[in-house]
PDB file of N, CA, C and O in Angstrom:
ATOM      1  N   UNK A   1      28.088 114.952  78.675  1.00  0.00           N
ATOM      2  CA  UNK A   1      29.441 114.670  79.147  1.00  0.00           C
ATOM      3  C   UNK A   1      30.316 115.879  78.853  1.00  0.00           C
ATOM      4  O   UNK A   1      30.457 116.394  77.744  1.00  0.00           O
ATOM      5  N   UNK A   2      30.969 116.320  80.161  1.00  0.00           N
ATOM      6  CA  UNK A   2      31.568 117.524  79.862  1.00  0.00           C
ATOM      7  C   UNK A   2      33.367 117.373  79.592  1.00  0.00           C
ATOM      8  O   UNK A   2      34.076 118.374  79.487  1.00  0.00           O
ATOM      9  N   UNK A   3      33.863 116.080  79.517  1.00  0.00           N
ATOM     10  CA  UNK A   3      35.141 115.541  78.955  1.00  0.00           C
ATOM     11  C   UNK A   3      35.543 116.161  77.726  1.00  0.00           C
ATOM     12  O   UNK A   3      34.718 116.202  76.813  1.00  0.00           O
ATOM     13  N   UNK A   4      36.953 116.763  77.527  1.00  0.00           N
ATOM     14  CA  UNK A   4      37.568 117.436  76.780  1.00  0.00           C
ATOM     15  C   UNK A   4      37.522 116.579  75.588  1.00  0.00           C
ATOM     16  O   UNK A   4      37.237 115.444  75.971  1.00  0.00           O
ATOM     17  N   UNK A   5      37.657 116.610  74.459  1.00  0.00           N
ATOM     18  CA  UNK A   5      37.692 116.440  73.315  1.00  0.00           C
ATOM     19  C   UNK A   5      39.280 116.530  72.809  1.00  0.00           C
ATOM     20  O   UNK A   5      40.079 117.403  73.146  1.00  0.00           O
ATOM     21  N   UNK A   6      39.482 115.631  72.095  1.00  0.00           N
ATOM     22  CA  UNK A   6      41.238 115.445  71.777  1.00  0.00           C
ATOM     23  C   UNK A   6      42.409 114.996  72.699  1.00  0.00           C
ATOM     24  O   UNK A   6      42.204 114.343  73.722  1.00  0.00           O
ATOM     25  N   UNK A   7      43.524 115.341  72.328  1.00  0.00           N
ATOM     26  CA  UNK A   7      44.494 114.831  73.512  1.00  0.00           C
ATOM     27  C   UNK A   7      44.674 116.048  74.398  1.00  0.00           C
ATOM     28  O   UNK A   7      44.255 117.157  74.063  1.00  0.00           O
ATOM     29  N   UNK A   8      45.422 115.770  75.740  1.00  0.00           N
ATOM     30  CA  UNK A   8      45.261 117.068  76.819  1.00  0.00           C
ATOM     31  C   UNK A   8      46.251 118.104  75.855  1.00  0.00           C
ATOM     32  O   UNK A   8      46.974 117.637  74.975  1.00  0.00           O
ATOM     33  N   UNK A   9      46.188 119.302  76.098  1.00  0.00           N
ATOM     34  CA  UNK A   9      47.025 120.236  76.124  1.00  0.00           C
ATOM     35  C   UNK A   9      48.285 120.478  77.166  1.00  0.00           C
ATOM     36  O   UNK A   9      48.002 120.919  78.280  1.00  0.00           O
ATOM     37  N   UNK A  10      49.428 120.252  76.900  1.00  0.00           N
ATOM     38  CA  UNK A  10      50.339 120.440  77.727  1.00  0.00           C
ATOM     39  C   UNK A  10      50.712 121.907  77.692  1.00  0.00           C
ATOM     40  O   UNK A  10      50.919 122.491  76.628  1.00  0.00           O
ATOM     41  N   UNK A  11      50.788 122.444  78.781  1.00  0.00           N
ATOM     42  CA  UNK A  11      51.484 123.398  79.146  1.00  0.00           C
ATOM     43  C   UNK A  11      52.658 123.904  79.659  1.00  0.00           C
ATOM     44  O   UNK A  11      52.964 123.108  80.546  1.00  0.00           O
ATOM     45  N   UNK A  12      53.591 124.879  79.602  1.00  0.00           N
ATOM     46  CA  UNK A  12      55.004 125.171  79.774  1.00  0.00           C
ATOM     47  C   UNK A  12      55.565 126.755  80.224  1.00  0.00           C
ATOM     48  O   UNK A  12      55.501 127.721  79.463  1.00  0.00           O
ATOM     49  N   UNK A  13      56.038 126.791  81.408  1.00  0.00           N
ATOM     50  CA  UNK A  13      55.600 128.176  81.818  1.00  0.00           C
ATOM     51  C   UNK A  13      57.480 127.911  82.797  1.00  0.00           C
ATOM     52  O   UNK A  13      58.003 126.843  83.116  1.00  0.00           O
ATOM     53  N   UNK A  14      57.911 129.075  82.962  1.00  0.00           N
ATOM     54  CA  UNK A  14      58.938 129.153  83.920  1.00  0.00           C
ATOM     55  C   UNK A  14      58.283 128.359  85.468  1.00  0.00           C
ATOM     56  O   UNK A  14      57.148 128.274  85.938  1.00  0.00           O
ATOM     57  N   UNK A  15      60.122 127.695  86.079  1.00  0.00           N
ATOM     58  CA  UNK A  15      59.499 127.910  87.198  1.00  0.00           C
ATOM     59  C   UNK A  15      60.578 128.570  88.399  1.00  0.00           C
ATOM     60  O   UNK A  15      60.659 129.797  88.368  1.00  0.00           O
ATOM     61  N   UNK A  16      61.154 128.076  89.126  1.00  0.00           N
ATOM     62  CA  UNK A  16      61.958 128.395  90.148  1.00  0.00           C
ATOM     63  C   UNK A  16      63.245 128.876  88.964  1.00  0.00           C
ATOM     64  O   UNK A  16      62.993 128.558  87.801  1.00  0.00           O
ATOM     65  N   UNK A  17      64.403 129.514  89.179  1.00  0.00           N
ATOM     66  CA  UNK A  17      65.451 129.608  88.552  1.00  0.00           C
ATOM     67  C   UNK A  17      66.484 127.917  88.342  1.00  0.00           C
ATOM     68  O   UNK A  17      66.958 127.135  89.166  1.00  0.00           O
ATOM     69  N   UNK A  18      66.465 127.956  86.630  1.00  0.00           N
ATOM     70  CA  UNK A  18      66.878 126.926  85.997  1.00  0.00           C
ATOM     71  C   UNK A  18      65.822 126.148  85.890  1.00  0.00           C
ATOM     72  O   UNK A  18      66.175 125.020  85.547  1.00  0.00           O
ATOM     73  N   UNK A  19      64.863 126.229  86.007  1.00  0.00           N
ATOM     74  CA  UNK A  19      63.566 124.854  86.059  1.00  0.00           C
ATOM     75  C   UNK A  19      62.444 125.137  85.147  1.00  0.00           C
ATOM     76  O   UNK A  19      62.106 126.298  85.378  1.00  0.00           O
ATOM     77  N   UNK A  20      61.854 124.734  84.408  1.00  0.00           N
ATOM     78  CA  UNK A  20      60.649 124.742  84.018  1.00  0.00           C
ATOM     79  C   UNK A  20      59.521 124.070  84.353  1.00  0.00           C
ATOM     80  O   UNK A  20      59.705 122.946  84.820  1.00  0.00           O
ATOM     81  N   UNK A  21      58.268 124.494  84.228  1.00  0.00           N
ATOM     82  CA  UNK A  21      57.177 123.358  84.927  1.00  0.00           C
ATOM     83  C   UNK A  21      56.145 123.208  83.739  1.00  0.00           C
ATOM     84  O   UNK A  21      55.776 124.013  82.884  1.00  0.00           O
ATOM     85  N   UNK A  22      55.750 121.640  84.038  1.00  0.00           N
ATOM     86  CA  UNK A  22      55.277 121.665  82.605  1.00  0.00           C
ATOM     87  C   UNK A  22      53.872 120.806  83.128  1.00  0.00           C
ATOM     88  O   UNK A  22      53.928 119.736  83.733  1.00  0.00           O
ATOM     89  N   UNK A  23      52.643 121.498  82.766  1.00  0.00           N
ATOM     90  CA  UNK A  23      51.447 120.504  83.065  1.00  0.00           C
ATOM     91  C   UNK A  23      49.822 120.581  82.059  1.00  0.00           C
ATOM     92  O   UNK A  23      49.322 121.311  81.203  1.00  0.00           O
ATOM     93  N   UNK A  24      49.477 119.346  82.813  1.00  0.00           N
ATOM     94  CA  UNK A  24      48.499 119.262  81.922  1.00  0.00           C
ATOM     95  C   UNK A  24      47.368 118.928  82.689  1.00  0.00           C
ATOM     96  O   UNK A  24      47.463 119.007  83.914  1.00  0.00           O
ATOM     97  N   UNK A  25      46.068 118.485  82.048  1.00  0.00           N
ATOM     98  CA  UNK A  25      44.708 118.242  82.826  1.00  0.00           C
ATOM     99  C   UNK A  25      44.729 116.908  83.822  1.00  0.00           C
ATOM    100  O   UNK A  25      45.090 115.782  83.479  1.00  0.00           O
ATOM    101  N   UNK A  26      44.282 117.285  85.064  1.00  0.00           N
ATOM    102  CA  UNK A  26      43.770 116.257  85.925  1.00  0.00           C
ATOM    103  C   UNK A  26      43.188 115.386  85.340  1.00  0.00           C
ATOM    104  O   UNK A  26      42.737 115.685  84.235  1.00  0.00           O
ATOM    105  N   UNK A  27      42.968 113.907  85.888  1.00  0.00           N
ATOM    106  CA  UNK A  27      42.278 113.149  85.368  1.00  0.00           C
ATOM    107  C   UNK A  27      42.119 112.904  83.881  1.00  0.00           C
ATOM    108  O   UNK A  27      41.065 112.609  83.316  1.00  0.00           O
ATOM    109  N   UNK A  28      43.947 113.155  83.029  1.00  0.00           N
ATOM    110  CA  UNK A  28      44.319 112.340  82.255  1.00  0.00           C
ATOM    111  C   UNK A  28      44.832 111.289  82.166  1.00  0.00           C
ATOM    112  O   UNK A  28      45.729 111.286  83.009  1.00  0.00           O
ATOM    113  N   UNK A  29      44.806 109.808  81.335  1.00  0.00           N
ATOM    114  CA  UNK A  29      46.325 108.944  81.752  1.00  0.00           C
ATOM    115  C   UNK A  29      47.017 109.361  80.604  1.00  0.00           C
ATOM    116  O   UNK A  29      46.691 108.970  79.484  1.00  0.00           O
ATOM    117  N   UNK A  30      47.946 110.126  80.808  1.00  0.00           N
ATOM    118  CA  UNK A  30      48.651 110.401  80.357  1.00  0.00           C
ATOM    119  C   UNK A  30      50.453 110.375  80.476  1.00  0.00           C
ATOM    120  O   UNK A  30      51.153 111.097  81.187  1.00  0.00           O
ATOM    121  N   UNK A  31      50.683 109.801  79.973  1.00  0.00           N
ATOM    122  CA  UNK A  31      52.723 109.675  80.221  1.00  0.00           C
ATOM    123  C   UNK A  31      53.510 110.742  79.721  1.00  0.00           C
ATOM    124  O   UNK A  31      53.505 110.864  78.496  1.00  0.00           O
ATOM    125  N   UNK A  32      54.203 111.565  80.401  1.00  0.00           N
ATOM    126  CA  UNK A  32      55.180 112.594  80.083  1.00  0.00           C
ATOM    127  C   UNK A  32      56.418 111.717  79.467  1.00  0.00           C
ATOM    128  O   UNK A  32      56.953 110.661  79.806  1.00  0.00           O
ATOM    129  N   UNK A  33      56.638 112.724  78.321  1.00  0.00           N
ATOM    130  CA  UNK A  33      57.734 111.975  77.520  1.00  0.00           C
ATOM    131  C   UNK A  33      58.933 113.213  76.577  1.00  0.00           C
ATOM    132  O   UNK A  33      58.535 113.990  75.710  1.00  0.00           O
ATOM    133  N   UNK A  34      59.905 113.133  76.889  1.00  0.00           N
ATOM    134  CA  UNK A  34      60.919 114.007  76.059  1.00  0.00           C
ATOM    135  C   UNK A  34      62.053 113.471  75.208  1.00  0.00           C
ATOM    136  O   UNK A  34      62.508 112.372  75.525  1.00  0.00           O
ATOM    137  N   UNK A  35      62.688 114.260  73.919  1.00  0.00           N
ATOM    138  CA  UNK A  35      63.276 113.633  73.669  1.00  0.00           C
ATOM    139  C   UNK A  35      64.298 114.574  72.656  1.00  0.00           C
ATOM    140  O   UNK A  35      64.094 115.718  73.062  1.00  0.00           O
ATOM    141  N   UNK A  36      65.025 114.632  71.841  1.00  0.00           N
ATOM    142  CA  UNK A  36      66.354 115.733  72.244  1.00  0.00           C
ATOM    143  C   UNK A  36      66.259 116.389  70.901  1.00  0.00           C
ATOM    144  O   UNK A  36      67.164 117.108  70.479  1.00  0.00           O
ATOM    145  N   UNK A  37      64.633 116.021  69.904  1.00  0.00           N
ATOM    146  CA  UNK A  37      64.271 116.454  68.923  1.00  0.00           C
ATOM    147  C   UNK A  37      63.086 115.967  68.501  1.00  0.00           C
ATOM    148  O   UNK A  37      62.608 114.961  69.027  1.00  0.00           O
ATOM    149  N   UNK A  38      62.426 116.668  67.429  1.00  0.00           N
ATOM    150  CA  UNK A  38      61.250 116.462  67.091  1.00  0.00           C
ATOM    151  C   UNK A  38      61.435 115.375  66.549  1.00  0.00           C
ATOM    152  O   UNK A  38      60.660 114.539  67.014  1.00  0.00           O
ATOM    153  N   UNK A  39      62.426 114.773  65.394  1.00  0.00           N
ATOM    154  CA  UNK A  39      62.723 113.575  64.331  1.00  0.00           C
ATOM    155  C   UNK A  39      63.124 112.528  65.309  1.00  0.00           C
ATOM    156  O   UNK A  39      63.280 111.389  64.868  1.00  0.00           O
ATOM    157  N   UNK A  40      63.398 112.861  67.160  1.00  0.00           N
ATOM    158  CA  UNK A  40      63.901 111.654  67.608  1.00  0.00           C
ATOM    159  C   UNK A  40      63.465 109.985  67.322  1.00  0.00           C
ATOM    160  O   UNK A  40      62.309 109.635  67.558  1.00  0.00           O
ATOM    161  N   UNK A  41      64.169 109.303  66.961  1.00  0.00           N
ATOM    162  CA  UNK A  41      63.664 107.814  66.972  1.00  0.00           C
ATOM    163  C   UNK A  41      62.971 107.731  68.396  1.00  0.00           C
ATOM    164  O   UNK A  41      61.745 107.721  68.517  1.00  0.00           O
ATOM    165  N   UNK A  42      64.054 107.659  69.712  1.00  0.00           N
ATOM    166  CA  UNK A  42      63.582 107.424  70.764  1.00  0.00           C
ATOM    167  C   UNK A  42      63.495 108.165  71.747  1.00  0.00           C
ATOM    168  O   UNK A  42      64.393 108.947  72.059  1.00  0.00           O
ATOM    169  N   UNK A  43      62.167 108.006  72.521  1.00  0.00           N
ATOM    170  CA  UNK A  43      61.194 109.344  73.189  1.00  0.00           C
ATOM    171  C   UNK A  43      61.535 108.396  74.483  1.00  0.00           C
ATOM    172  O   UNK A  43      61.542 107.168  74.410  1.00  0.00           O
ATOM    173  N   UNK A  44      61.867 109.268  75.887  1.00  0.00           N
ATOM    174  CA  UNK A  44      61.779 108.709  77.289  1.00  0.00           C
ATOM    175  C   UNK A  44      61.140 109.287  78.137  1.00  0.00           C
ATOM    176  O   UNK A  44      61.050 110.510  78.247  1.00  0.00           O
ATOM    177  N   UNK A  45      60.545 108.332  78.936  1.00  0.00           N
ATOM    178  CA  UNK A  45      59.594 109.220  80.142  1.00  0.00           C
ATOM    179  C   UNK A  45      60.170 109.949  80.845  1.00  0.00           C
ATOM    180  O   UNK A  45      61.192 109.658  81.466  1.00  0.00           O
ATOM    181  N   UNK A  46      59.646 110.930  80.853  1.00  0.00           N
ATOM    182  CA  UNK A  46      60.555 112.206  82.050  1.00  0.00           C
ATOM    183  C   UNK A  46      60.727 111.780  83.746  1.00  0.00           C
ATOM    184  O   UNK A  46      59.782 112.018  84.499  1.00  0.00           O
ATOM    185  N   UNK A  47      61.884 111.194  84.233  1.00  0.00           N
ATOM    186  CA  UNK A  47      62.126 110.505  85.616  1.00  0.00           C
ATOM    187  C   UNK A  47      61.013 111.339  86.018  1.00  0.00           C
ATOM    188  O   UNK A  47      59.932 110.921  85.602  1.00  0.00           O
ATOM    189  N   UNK A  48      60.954 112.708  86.910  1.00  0.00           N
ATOM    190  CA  UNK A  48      60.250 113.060  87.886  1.00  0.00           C
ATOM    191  C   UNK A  48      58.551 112.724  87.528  1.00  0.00           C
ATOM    192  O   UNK A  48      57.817 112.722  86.540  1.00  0.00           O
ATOM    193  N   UNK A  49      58.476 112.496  88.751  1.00  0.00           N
ATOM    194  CA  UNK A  49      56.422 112.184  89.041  1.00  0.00           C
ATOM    195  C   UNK A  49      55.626 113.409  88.968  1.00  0.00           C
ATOM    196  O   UNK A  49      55.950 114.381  89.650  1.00  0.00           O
ATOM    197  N   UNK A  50      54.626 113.435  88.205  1.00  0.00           N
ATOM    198  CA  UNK A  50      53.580 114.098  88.335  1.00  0.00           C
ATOM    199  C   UNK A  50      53.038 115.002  89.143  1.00  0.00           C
ATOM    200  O   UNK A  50      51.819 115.103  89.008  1.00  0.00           O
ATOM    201  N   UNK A  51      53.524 115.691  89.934  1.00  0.00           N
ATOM    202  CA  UNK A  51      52.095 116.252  91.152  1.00  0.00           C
ATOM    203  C   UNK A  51      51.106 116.698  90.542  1.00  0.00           C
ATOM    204  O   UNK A  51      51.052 117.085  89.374  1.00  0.00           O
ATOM    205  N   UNK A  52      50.072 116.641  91.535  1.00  0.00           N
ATOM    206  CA  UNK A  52      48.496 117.467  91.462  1.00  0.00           C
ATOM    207  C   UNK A  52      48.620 118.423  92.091  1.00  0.00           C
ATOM    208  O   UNK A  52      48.743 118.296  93.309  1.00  0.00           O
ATOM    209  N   UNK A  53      48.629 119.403  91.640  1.00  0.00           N
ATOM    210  CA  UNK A  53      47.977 120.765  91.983  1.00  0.00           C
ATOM    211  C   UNK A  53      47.130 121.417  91.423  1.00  0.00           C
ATOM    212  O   UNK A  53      47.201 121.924  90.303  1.00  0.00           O
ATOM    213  N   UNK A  54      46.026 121.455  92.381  1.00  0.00           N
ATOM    214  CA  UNK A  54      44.517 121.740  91.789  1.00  0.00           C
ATOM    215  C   UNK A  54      44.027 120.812  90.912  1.00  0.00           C
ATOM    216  O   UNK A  54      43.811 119.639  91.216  1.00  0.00           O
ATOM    217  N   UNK A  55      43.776 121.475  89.435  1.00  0.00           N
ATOM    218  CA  UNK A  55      43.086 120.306  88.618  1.00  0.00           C
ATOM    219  C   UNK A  55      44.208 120.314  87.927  1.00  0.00           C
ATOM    220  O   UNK A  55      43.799 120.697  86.831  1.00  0.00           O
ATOM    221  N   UNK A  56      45.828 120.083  87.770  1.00  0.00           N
ATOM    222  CA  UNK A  56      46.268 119.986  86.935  1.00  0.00           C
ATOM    223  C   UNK A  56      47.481 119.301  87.507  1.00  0.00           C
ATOM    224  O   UNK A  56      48.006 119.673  88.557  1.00  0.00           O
ATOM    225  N   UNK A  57      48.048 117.959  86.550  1.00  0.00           N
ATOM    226  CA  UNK A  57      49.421 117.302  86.843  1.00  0.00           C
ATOM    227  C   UNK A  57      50.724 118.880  86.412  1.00  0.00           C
ATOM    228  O   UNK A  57      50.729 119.921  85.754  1.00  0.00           O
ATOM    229  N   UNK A  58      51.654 118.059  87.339  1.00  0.00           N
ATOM    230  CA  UNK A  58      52.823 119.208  87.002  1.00  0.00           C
ATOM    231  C   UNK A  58      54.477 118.447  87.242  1.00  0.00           C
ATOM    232  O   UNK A  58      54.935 117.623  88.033  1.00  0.00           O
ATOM    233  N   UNK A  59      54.895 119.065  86.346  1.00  0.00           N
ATOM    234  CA  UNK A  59      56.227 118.455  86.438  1.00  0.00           C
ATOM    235  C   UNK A  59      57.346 119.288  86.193  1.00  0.00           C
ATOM    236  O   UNK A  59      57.517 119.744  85.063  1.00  0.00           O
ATOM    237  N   UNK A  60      58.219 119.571  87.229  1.00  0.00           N
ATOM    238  CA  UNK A  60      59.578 120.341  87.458  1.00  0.00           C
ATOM    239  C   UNK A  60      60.721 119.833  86.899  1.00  0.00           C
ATOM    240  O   UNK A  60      61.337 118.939  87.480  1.00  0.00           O
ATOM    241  N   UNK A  61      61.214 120.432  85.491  1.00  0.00           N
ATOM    242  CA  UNK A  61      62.468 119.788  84.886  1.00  0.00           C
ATOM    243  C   UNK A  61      63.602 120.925  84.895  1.00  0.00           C
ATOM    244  O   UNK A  61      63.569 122.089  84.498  1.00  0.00           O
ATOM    245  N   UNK A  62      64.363 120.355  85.342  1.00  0.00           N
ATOM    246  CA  UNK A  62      65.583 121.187  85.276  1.00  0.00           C
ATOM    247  C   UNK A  62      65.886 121.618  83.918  1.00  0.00           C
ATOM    248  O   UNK A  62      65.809 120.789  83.012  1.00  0.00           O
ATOM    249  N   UNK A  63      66.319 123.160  83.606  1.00  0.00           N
ATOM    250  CA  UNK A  63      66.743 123.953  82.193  1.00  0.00           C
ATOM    251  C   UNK A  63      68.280 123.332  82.440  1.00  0.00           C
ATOM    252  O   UNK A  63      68.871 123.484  83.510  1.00  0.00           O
ATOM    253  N   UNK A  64      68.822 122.636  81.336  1.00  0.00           N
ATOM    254  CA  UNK A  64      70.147 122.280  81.679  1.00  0.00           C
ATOM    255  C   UNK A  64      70.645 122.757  79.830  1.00  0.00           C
ATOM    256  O   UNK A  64      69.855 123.246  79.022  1.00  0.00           O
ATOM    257  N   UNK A  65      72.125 122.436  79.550  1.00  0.00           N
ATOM    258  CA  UNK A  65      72.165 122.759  78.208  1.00  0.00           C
ATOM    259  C   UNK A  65      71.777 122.126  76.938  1.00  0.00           C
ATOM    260  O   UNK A  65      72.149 122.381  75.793  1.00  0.00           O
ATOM    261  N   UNK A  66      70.602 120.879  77.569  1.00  0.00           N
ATOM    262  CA  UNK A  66      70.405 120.351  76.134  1.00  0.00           C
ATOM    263  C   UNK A  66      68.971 120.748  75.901  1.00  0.00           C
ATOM    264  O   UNK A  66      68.266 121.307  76.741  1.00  0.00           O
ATOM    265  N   UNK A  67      68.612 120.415  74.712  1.00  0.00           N
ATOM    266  CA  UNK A  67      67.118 121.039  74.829  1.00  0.00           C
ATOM    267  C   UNK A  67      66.575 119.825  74.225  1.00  0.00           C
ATOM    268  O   UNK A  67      67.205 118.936  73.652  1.00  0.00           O
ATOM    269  N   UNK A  68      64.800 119.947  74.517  1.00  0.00           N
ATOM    270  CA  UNK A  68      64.185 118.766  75.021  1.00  0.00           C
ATOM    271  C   UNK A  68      63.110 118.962  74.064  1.00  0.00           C
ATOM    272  O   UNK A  68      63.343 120.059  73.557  1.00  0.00           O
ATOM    273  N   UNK A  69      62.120 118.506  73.584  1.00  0.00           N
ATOM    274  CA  UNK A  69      60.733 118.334  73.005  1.00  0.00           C
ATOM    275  C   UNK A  69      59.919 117.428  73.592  1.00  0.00           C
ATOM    276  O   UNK A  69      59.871 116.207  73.446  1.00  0.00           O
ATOM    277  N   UNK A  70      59.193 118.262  74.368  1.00  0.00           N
ATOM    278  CA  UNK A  70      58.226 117.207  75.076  1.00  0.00           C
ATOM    279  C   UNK A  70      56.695 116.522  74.621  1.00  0.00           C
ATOM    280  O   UNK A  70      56.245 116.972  73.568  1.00  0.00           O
ATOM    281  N   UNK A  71      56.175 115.867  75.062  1.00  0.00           N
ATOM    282  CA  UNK A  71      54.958 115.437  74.742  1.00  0.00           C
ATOM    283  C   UNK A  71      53.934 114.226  75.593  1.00  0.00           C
ATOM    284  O   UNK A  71      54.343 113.286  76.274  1.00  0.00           O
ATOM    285  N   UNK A  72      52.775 114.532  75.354  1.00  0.00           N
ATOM    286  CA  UNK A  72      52.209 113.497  76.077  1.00  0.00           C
ATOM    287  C   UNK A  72      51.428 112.546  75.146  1.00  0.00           C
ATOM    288  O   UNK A  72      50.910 112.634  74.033  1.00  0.00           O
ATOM    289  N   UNK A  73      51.617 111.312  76.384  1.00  0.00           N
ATOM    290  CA  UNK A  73      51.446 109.553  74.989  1.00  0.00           C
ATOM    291  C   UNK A  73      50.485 108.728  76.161  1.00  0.00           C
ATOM    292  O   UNK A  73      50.866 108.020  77.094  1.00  0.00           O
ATOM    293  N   UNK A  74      49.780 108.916  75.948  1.00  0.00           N
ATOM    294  CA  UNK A  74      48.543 107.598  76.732  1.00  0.00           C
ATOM    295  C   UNK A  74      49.423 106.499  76.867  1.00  0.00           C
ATOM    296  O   UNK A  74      50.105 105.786  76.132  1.00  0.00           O
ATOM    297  N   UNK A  75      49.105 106.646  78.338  1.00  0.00           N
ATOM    298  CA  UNK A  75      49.563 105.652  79.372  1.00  0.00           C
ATOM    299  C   UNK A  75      48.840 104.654  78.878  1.00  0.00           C
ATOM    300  O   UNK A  75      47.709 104.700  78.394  1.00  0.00           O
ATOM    301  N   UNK A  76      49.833 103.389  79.082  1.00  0.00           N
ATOM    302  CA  UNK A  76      49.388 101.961  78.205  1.00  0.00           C
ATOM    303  C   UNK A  76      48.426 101.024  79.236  1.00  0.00           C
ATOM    304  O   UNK A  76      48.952 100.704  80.302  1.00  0.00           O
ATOM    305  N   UNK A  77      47.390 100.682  79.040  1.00  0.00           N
ATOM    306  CA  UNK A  77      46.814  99.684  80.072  1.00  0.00           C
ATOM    307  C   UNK A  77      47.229  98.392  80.441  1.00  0.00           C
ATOM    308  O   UNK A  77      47.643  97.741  79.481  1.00  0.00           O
ATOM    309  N   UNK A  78      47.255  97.715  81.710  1.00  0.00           N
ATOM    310  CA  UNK A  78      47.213  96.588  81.625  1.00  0.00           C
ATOM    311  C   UNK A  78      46.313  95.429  80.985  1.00  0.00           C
ATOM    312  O   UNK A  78      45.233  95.977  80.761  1.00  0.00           O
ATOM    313  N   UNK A  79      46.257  94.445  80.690  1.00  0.00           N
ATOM    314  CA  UNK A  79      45.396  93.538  79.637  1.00  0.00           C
ATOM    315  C   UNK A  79      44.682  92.588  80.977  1.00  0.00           C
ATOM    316  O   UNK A  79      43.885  91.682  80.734  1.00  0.00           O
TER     317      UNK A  79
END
């Protein structure tokens, strides 16, 4: 089995002016989540959706003046 080992690696790279793009491995379930510090109590899913491009989800967040700490949290299953 050639499945990654641990949680995905998120990645964070410029994108268009004011934007950042932030992605991680295809064929994770994984939930994008930010929040306005590392000590935050409460973490929220980042509104915009996912795209696929290539093998990797991606997500376009606007650089605005607050700053963000992001992370990814396994998407919860249904029972």
């Amino acid at each position: 089995d050639d499945a990654p080992l641990g949680p995905p690696e998120l990645q964070i790279r410029p994108g268009a002016a004011g934007s950042i793009i932030l992605s991680w491995a295809a064929g994770t379930d994984c939930v994008l989540e930010r929040a306005p510090g590392i000590n935050a109590a409460e973490w929220e899913t980042v509104p915009a959706e996912p795209v696929l491009n290539g093998e990797r989800h991606e997500v376009q967040e606007s650089v605005s003046n607050s700053l963000y700490i992001y992370r990814l949290r396994q998407a919860q299953t249904a029972d």
